[in-house]
PDB file of C-alpha atoms in Angstrom:
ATOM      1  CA  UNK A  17     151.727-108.902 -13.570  1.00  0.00           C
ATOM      2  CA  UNK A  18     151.136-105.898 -11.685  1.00  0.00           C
ATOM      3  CA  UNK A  19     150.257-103.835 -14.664  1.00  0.00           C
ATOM      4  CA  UNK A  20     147.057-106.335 -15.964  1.00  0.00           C
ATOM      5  CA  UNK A  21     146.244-106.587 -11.899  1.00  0.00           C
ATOM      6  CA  UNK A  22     146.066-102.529 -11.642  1.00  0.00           C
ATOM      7  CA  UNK A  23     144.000-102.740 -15.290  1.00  0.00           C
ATOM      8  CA  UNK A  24     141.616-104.827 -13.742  1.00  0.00           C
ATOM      9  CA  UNK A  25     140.621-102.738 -10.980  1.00  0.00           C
ATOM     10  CA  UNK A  26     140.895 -99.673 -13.007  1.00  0.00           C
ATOM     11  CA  UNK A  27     138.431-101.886 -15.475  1.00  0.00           C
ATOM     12  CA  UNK A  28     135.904-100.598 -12.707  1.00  0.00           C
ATOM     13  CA  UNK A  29     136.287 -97.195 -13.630  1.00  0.00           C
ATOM     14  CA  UNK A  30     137.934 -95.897 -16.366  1.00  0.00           C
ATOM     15  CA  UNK A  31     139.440 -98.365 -18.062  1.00  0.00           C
ATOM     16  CA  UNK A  32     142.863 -99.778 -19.502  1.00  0.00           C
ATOM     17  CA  UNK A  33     143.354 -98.963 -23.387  1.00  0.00           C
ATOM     18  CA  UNK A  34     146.423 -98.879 -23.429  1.00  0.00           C
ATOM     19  CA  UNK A  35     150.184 -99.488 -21.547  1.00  0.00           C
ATOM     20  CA  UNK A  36     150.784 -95.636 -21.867  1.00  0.00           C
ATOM     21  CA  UNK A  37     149.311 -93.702 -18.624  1.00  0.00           C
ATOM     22  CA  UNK A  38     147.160 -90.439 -19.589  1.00  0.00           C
ATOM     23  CA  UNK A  39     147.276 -87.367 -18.518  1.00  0.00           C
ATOM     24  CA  UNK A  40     145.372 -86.669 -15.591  1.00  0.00           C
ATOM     25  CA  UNK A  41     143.482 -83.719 -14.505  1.00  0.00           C
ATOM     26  CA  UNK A  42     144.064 -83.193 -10.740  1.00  0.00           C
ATOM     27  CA  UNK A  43     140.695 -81.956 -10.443  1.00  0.00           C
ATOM     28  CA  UNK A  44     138.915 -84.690 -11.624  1.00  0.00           C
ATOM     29  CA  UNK A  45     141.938 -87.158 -10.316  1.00  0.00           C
ATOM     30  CA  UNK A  46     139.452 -88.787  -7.834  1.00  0.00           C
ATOM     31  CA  UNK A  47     136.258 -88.693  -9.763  1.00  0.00           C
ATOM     32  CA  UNK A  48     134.888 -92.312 -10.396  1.00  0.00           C
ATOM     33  CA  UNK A  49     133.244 -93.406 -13.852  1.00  0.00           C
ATOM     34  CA  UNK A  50     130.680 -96.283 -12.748  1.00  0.00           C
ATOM     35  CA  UNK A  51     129.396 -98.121 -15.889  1.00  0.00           C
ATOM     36  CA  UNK A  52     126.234 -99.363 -16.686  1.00  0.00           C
ATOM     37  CA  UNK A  53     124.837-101.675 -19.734  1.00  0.00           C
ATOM     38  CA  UNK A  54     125.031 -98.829 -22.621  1.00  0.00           C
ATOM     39  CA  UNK A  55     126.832 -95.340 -21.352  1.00  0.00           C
ATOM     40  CA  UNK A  56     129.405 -94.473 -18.586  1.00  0.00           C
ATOM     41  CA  UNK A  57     127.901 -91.903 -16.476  1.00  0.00           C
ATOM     42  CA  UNK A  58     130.626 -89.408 -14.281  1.00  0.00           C
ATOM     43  CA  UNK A  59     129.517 -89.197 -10.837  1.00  0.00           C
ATOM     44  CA  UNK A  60     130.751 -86.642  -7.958  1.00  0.00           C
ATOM     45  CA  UNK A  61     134.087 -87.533  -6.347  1.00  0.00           C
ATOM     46  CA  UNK A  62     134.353 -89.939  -3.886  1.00  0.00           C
ATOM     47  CA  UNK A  63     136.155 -89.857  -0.900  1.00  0.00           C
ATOM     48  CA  UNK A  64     139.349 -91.807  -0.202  1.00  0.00           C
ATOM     49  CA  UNK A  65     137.331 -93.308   2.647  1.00  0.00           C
ATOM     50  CA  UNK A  66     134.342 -93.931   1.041  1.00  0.00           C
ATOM     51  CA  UNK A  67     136.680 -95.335  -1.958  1.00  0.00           C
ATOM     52  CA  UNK A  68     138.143 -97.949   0.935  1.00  0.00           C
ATOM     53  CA  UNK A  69     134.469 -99.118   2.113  1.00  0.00           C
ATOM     54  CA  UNK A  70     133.897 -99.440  -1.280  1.00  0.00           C
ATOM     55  CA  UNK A  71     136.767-101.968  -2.374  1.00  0.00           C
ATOM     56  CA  UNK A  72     136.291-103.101   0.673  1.00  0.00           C
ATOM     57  CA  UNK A  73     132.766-104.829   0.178  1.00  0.00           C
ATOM     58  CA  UNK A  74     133.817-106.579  -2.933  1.00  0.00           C
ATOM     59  CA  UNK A  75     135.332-110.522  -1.782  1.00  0.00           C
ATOM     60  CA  UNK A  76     138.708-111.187  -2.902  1.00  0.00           C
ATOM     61  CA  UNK A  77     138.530-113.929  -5.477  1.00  0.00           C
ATOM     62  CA  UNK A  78     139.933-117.413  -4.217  1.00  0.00           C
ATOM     63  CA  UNK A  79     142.068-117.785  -7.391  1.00  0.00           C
ATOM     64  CA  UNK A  80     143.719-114.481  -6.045  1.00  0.00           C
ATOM     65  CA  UNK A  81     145.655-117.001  -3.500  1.00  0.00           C
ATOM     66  CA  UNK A  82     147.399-118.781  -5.878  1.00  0.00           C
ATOM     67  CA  UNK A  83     150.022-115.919  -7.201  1.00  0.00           C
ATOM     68  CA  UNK A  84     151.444-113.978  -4.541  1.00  0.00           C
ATOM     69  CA  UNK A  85     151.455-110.918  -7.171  1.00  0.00           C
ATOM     70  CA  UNK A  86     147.572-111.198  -7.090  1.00  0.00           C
ATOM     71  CA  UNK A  87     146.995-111.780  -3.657  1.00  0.00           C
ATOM     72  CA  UNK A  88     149.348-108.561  -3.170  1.00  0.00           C
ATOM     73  CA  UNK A  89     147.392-106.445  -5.023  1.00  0.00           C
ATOM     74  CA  UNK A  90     144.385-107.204  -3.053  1.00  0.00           C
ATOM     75  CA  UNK A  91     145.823-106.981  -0.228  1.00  0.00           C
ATOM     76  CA  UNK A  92     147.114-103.240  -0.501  1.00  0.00           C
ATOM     77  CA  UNK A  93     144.227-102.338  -1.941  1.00  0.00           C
ATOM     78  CA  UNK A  94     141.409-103.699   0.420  1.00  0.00           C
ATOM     79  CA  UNK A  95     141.593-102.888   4.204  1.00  0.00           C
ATOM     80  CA  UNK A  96     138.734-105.349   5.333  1.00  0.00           C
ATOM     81  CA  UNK A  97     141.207-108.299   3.745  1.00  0.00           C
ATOM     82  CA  UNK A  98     144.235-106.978   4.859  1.00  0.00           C
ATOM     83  CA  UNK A  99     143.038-106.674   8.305  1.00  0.00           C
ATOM     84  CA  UNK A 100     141.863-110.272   8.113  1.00  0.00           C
ATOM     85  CA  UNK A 101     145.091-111.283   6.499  1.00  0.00           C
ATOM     86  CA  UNK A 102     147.564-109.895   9.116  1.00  0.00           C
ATOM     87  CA  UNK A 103     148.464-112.533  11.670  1.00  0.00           C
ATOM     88  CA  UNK A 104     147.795-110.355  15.119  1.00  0.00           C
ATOM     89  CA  UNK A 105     149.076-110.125  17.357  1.00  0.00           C
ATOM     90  CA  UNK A 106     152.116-109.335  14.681  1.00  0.00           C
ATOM     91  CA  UNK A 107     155.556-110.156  16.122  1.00  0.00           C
ATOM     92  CA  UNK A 108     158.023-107.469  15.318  1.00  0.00           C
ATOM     93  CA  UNK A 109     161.892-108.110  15.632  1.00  0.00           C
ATOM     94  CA  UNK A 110     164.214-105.048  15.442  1.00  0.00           C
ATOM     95  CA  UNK A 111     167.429-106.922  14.925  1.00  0.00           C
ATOM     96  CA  UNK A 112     167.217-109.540  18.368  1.00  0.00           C
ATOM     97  CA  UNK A 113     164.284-107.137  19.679  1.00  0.00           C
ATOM     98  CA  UNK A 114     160.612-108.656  19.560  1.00  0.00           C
ATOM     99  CA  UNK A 115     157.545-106.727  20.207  1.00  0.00           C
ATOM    100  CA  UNK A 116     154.098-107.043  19.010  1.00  0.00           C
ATOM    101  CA  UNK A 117     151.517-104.999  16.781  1.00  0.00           C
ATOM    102  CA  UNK A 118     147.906-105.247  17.858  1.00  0.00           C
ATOM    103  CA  UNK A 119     144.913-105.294  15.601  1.00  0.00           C
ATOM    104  CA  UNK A 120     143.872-102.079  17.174  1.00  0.00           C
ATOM    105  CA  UNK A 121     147.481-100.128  16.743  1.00  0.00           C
ATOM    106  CA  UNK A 122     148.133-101.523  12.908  1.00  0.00           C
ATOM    107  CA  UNK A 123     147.833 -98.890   9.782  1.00  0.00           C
ATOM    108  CA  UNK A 124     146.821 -99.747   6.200  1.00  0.00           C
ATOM    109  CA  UNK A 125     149.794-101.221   4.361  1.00  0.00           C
ATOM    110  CA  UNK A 126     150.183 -99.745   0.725  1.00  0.00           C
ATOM    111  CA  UNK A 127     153.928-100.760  -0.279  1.00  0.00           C
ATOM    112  CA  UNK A 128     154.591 -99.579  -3.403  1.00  0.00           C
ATOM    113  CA  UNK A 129     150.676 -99.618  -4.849  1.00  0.00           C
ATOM    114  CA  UNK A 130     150.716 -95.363  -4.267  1.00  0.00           C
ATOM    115  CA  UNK A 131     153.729 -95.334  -7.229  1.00  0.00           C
ATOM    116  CA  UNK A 132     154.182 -95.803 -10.559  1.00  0.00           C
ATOM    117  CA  UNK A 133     156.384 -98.603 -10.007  1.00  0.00           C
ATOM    118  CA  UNK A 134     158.533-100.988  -8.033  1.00  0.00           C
ATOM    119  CA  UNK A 135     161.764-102.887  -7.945  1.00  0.00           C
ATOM    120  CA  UNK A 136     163.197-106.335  -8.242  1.00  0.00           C
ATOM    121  CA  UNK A 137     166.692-108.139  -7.358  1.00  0.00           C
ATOM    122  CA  UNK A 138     167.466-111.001  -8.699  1.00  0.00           C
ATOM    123  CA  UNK A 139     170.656-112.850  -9.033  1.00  0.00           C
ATOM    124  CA  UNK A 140     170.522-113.900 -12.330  1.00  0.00           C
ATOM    125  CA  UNK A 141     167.390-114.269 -15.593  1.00  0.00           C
ATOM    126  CA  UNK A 142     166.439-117.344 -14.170  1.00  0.00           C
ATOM    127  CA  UNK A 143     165.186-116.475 -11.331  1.00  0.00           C
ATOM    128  CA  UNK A 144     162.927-113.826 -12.920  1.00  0.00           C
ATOM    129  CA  UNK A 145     160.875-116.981 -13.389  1.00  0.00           C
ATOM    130  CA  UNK A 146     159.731-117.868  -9.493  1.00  0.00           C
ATOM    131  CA  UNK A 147     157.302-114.627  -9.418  1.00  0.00           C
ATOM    132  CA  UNK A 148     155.229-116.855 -11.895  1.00  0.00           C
ATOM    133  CA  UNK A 149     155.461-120.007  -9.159  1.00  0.00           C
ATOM    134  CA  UNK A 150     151.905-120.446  -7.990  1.00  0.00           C
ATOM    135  CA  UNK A 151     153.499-122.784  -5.350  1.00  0.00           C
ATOM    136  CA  UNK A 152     155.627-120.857  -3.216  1.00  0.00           C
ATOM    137  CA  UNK A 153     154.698-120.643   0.352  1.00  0.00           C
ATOM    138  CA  UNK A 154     156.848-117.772   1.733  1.00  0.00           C
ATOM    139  CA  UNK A 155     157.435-114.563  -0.118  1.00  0.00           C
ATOM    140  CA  UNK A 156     159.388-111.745   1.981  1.00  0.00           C
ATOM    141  CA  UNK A 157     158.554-108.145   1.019  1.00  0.00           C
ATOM    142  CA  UNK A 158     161.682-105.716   1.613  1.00  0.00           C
ATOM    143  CA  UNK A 159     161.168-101.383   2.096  1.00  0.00           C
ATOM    144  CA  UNK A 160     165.153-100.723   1.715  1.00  0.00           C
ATOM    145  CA  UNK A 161     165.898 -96.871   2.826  1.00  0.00           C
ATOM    146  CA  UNK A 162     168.945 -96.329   1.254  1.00  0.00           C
ATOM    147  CA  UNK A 163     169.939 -93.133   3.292  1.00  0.00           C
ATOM    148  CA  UNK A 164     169.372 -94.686   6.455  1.00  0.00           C
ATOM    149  CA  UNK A 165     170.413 -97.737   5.067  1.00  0.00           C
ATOM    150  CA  UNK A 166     167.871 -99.978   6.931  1.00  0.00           C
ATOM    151  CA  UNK A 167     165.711-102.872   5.787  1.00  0.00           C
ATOM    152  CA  UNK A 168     162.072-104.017   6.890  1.00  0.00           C
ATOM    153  CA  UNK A 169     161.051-107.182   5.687  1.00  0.00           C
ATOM    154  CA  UNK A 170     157.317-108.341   5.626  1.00  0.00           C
ATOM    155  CA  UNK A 171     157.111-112.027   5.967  1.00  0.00           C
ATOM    156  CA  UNK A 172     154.128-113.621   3.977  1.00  0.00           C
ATOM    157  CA  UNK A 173     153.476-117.392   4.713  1.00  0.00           C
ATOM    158  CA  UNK A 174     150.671-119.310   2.622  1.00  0.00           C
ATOM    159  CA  UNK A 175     149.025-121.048   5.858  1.00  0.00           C
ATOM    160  CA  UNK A 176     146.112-123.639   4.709  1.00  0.00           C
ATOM    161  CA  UNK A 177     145.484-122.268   1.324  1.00  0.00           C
ATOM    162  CA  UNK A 178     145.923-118.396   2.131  1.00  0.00           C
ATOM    163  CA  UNK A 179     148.533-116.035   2.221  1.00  0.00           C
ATOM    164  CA  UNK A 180     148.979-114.356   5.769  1.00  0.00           C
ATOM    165  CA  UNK A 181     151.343-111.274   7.136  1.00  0.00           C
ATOM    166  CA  UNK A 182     153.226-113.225   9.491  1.00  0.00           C
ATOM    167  CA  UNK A 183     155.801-110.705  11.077  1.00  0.00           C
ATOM    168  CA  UNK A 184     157.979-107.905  10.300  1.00  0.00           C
ATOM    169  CA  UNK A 185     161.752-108.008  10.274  1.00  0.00           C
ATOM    170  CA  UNK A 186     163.957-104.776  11.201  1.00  0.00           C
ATOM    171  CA  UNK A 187     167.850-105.243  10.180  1.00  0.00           C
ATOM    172  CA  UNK A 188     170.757-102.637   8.939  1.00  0.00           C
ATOM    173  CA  UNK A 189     171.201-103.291   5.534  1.00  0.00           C
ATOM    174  CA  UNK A 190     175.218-104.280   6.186  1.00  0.00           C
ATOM    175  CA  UNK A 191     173.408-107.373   7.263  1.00  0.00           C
ATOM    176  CA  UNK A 192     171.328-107.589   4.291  1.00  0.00           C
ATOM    177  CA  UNK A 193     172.870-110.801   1.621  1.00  0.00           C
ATOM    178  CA  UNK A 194     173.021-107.452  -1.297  1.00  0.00           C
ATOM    179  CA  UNK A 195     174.484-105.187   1.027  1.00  0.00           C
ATOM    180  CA  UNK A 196     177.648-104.225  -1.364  1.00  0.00           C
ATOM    181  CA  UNK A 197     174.935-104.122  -4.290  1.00  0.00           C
ATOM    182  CA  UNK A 198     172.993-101.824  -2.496  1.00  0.00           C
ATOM    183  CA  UNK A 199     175.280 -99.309  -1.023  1.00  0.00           C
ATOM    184  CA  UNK A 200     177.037 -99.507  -4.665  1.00  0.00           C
ATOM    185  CA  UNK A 201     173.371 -98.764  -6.298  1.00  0.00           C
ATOM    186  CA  UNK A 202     172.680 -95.735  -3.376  1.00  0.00           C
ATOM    187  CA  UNK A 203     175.878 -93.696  -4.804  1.00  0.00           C
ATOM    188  CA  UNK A 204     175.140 -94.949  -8.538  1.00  0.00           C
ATOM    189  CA  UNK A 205     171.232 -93.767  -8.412  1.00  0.00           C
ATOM    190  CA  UNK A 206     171.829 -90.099  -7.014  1.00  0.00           C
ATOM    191  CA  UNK A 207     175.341 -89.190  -9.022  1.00  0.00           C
ATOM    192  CA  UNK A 208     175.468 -88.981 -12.518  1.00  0.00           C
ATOM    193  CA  UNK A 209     179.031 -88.551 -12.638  1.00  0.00           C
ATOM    194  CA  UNK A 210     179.635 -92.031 -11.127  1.00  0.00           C
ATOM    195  CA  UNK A 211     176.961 -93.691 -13.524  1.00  0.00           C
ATOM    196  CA  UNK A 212     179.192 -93.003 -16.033  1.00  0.00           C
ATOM    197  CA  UNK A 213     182.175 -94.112 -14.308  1.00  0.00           C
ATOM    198  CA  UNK A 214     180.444 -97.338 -13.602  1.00  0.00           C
ATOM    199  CA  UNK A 215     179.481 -98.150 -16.972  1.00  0.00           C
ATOM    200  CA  UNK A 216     181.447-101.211 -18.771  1.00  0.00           C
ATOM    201  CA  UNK A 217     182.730-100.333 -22.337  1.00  0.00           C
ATOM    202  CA  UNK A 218     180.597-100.926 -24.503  1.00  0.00           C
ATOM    203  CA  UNK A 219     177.449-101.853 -22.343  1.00  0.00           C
ATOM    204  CA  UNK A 220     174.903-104.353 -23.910  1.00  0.00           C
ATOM    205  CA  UNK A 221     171.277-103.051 -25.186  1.00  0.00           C
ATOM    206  CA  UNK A 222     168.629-104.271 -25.845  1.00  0.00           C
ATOM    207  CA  UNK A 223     165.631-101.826 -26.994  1.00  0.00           C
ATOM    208  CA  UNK A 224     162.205-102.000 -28.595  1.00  0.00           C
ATOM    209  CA  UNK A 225     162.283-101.269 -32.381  1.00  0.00           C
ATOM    210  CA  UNK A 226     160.807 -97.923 -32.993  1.00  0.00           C
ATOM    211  CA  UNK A 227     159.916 -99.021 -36.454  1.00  0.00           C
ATOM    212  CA  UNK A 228     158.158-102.434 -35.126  1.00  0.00           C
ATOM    213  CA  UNK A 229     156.299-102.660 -31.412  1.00  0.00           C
ATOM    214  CA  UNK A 230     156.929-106.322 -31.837  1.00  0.00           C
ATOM    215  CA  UNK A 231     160.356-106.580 -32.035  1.00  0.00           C
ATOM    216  CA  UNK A 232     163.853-105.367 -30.246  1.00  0.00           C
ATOM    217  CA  UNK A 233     166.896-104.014 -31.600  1.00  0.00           C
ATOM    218  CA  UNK A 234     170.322-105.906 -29.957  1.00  0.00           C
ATOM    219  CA  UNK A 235     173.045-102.797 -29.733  1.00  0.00           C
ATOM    220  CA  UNK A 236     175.464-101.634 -27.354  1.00  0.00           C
ATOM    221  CA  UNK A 237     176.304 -98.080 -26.130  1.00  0.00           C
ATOM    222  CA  UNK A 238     179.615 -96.520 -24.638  1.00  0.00           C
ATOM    223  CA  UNK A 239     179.800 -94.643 -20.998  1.00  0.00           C
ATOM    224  CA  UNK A 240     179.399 -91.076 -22.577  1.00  0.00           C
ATOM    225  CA  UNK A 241     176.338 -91.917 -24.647  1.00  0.00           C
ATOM    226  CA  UNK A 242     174.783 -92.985 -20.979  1.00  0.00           C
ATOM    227  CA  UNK A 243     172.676 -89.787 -20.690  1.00  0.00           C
ATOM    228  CA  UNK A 244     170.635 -90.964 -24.010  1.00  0.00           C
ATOM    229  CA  UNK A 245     169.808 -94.540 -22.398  1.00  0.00           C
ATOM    230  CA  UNK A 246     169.269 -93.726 -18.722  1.00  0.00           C
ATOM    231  CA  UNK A 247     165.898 -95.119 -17.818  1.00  0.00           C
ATOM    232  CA  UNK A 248     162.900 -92.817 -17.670  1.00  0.00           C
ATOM    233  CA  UNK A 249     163.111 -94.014 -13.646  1.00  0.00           C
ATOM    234  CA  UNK A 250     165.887 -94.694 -11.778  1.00  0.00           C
ATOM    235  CA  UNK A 251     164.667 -94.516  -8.090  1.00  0.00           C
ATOM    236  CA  UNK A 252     166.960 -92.952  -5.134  1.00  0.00           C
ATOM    237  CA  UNK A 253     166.675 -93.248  -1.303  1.00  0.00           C
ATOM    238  CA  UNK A 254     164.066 -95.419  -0.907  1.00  0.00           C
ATOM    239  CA  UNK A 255     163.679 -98.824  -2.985  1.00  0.00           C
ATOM    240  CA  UNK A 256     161.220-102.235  -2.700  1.00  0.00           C
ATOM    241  CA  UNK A 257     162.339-106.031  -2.951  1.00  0.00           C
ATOM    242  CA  UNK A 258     160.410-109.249  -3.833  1.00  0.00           C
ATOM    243  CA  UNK A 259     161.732-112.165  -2.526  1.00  0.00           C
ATOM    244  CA  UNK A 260     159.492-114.938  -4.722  1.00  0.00           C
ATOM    245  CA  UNK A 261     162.385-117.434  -2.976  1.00  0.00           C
ATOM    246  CA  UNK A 262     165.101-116.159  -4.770  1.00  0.00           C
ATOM    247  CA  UNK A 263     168.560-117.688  -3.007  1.00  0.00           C
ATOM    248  CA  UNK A 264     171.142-114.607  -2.976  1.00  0.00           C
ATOM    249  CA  UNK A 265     174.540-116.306  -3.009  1.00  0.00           C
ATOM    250  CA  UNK A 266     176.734-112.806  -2.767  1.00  0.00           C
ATOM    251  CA  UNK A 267     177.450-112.976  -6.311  1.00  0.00           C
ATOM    252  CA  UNK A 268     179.171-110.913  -8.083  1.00  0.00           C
ATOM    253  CA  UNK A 269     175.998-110.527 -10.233  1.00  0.00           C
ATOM    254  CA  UNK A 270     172.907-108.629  -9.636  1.00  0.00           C
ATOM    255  CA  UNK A 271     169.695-108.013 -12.033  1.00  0.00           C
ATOM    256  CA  UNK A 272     168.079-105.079 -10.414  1.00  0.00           C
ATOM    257  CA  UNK A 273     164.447-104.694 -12.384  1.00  0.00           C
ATOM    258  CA  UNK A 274     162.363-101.916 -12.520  1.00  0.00           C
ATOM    259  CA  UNK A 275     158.662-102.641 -13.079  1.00  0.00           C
ATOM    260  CA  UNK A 276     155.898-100.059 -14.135  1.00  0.00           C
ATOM    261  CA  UNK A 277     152.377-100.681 -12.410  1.00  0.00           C
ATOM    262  CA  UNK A 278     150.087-100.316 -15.212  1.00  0.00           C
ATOM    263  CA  UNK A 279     152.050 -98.119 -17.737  1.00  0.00           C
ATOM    264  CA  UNK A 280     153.826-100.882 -19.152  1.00  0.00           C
ATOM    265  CA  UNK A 281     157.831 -99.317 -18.206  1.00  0.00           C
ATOM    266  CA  UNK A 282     160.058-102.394 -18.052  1.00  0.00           C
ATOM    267  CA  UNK A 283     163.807-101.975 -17.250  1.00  0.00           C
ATOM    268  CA  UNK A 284     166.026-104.337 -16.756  1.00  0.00           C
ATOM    269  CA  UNK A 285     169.988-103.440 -15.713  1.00  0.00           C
ATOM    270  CA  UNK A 286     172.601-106.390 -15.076  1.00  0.00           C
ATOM    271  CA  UNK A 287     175.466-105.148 -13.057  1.00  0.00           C
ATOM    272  CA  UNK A 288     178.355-107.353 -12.553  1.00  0.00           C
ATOM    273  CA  UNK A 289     181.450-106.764 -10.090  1.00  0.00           C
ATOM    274  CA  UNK A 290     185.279-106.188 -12.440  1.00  0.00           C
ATOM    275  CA  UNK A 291     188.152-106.262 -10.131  1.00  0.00           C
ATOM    276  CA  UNK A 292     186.198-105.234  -7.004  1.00  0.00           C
ATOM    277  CA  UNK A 293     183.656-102.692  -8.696  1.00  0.00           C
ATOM    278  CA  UNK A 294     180.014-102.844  -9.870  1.00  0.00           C
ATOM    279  CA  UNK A 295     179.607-102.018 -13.519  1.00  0.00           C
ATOM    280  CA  UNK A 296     176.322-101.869 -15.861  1.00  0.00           C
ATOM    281  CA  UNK A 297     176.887-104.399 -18.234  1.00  0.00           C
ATOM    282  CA  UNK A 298     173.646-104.858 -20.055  1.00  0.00           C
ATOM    283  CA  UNK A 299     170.468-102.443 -20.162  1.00  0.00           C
ATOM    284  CA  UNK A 300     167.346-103.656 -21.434  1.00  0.00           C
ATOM    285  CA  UNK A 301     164.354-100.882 -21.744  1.00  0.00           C
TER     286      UNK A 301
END
């Protein structure tokens, strides 16, 4: 979702041809393309600011309220809507703490629309379906620093039609429903030599046919053959989470998803607990 989302506004000024990101020149990395009826003409680079003011003046569409994902994308990207879409004052709770953010004291909110990328966790492929629901009415946005092994959650309520910032929840992550997933996938991220150890034997695979880009080859792969299926990204220290209304249950089950935003990566890892431990069972790239 995020991927045709990110197309779109890139639609305004260079263009998505394809799921592949191209190479881009740093010089020219901020230089805008504006189109008109026959040619594309370059123009000088605009400033970030200017870039803001710019998004800025264009109305979020009213469909844009009906999937969280697009509302999202909006919302990171347009500081006149986010500002109008944060409940102020914001109530804050660090653990049993409350405080308050005022309008005048809140900074632009980017999550994870500044990377190539962002993460799910799911229970189980079922629940992969809710971030399609166009009738949720609370979605909870998690920033999970694995290091310091905190959690911030963003509350988003849908209040009258639109979806609002509501408040900000501060925890530790031991009180966090995928705490043992999480401290397990903190160790397994940054050590190579306990990826291995935590593979299953054989682990499932599933991977796109390089012979067909319509189809997937079924296969499996043992723990020493790891280094040749590893995901292009496997992000350390710092990690997002969705909740679309997903129930965690403490199962011994996780899907942990890792989601391109518009360069089409798609990685999907199930990890399952044997006698106490977290192994990759099944990898699908």
């Amino acid at each position: 979702m995020f991927f045709c989302l990110a197309c779109l506004m890139l639609g305004m000024t260079v263009g998505c041809k394809d799921k592949k990101p191209e190479a881009v020149d740093p010089v020219s990395a901020d230089t805008v393309a504006v189109a008109d009826t026959t040619d594309t003409v370059m123009v000088d680079t605009i400033p970030e600011d200017a870039m803001d003011s710019l998004i800025s003046a264009t109305p979020m569409p009213k469909t844009a309220d009906e999937l969280f994902d697009d509302f999202l994308f909006n919302f990171t990207a347009n500081k006149k809507l986010q500002y109008e879409r944060v409940k102020f004052p914001l109530p804050v709770w660090d653990g049993d703490s409350e405080s308050e953010i005022q309008q005048k004291d809140w900074k632009m909110e980017r999550f994870f629309s500044k990377q190539e990328f962002y993460t799910l966790i799911f229970d189980d492929e079922s629940q992969l379906e809710l971030v399609k629901d166009t009738n949720l009415d609370s979605v909870v946005i998690e920033k999970i620093n694995l290091r310091e092994k905190s959690v911030e959650q963003h509350v988003f309520n849908r209040e009258n039609g639109a979806w609002m910032l509501t408040q900000i929840r501060r925890n530790a992550m031991y009180q966090n429903p995928n705490k043992s997933f999480l401290n397990f996938y903190e160790k397994f991220a940054s050590d190579s030599l306990f990826q291995i150890q935590s593979m299953n034997e054989p682990v499932e695979t599933i991977l796109p046919d390089p012979d067909d880009d319509f189809s997937m080859i079924e296969g499996e792969f043992h723990p020493e053959q790891w280094p040749d299926f590893k995901p292009v990204v496997l992000p350390t220290d710092f990690i997002y989470n969705v909740i679309y209304g997903q129930k965690y249950t403490h199962s011994n089950q996780k899907l942990f998803v890792i989601r391109g935003i518009a360069n089409g990566l798609e990685t999907e890892m199930t990890f399952q607990k044997v006698d106490g431990k977290w192994k990759l069972m099944k990898l699908v790239n």
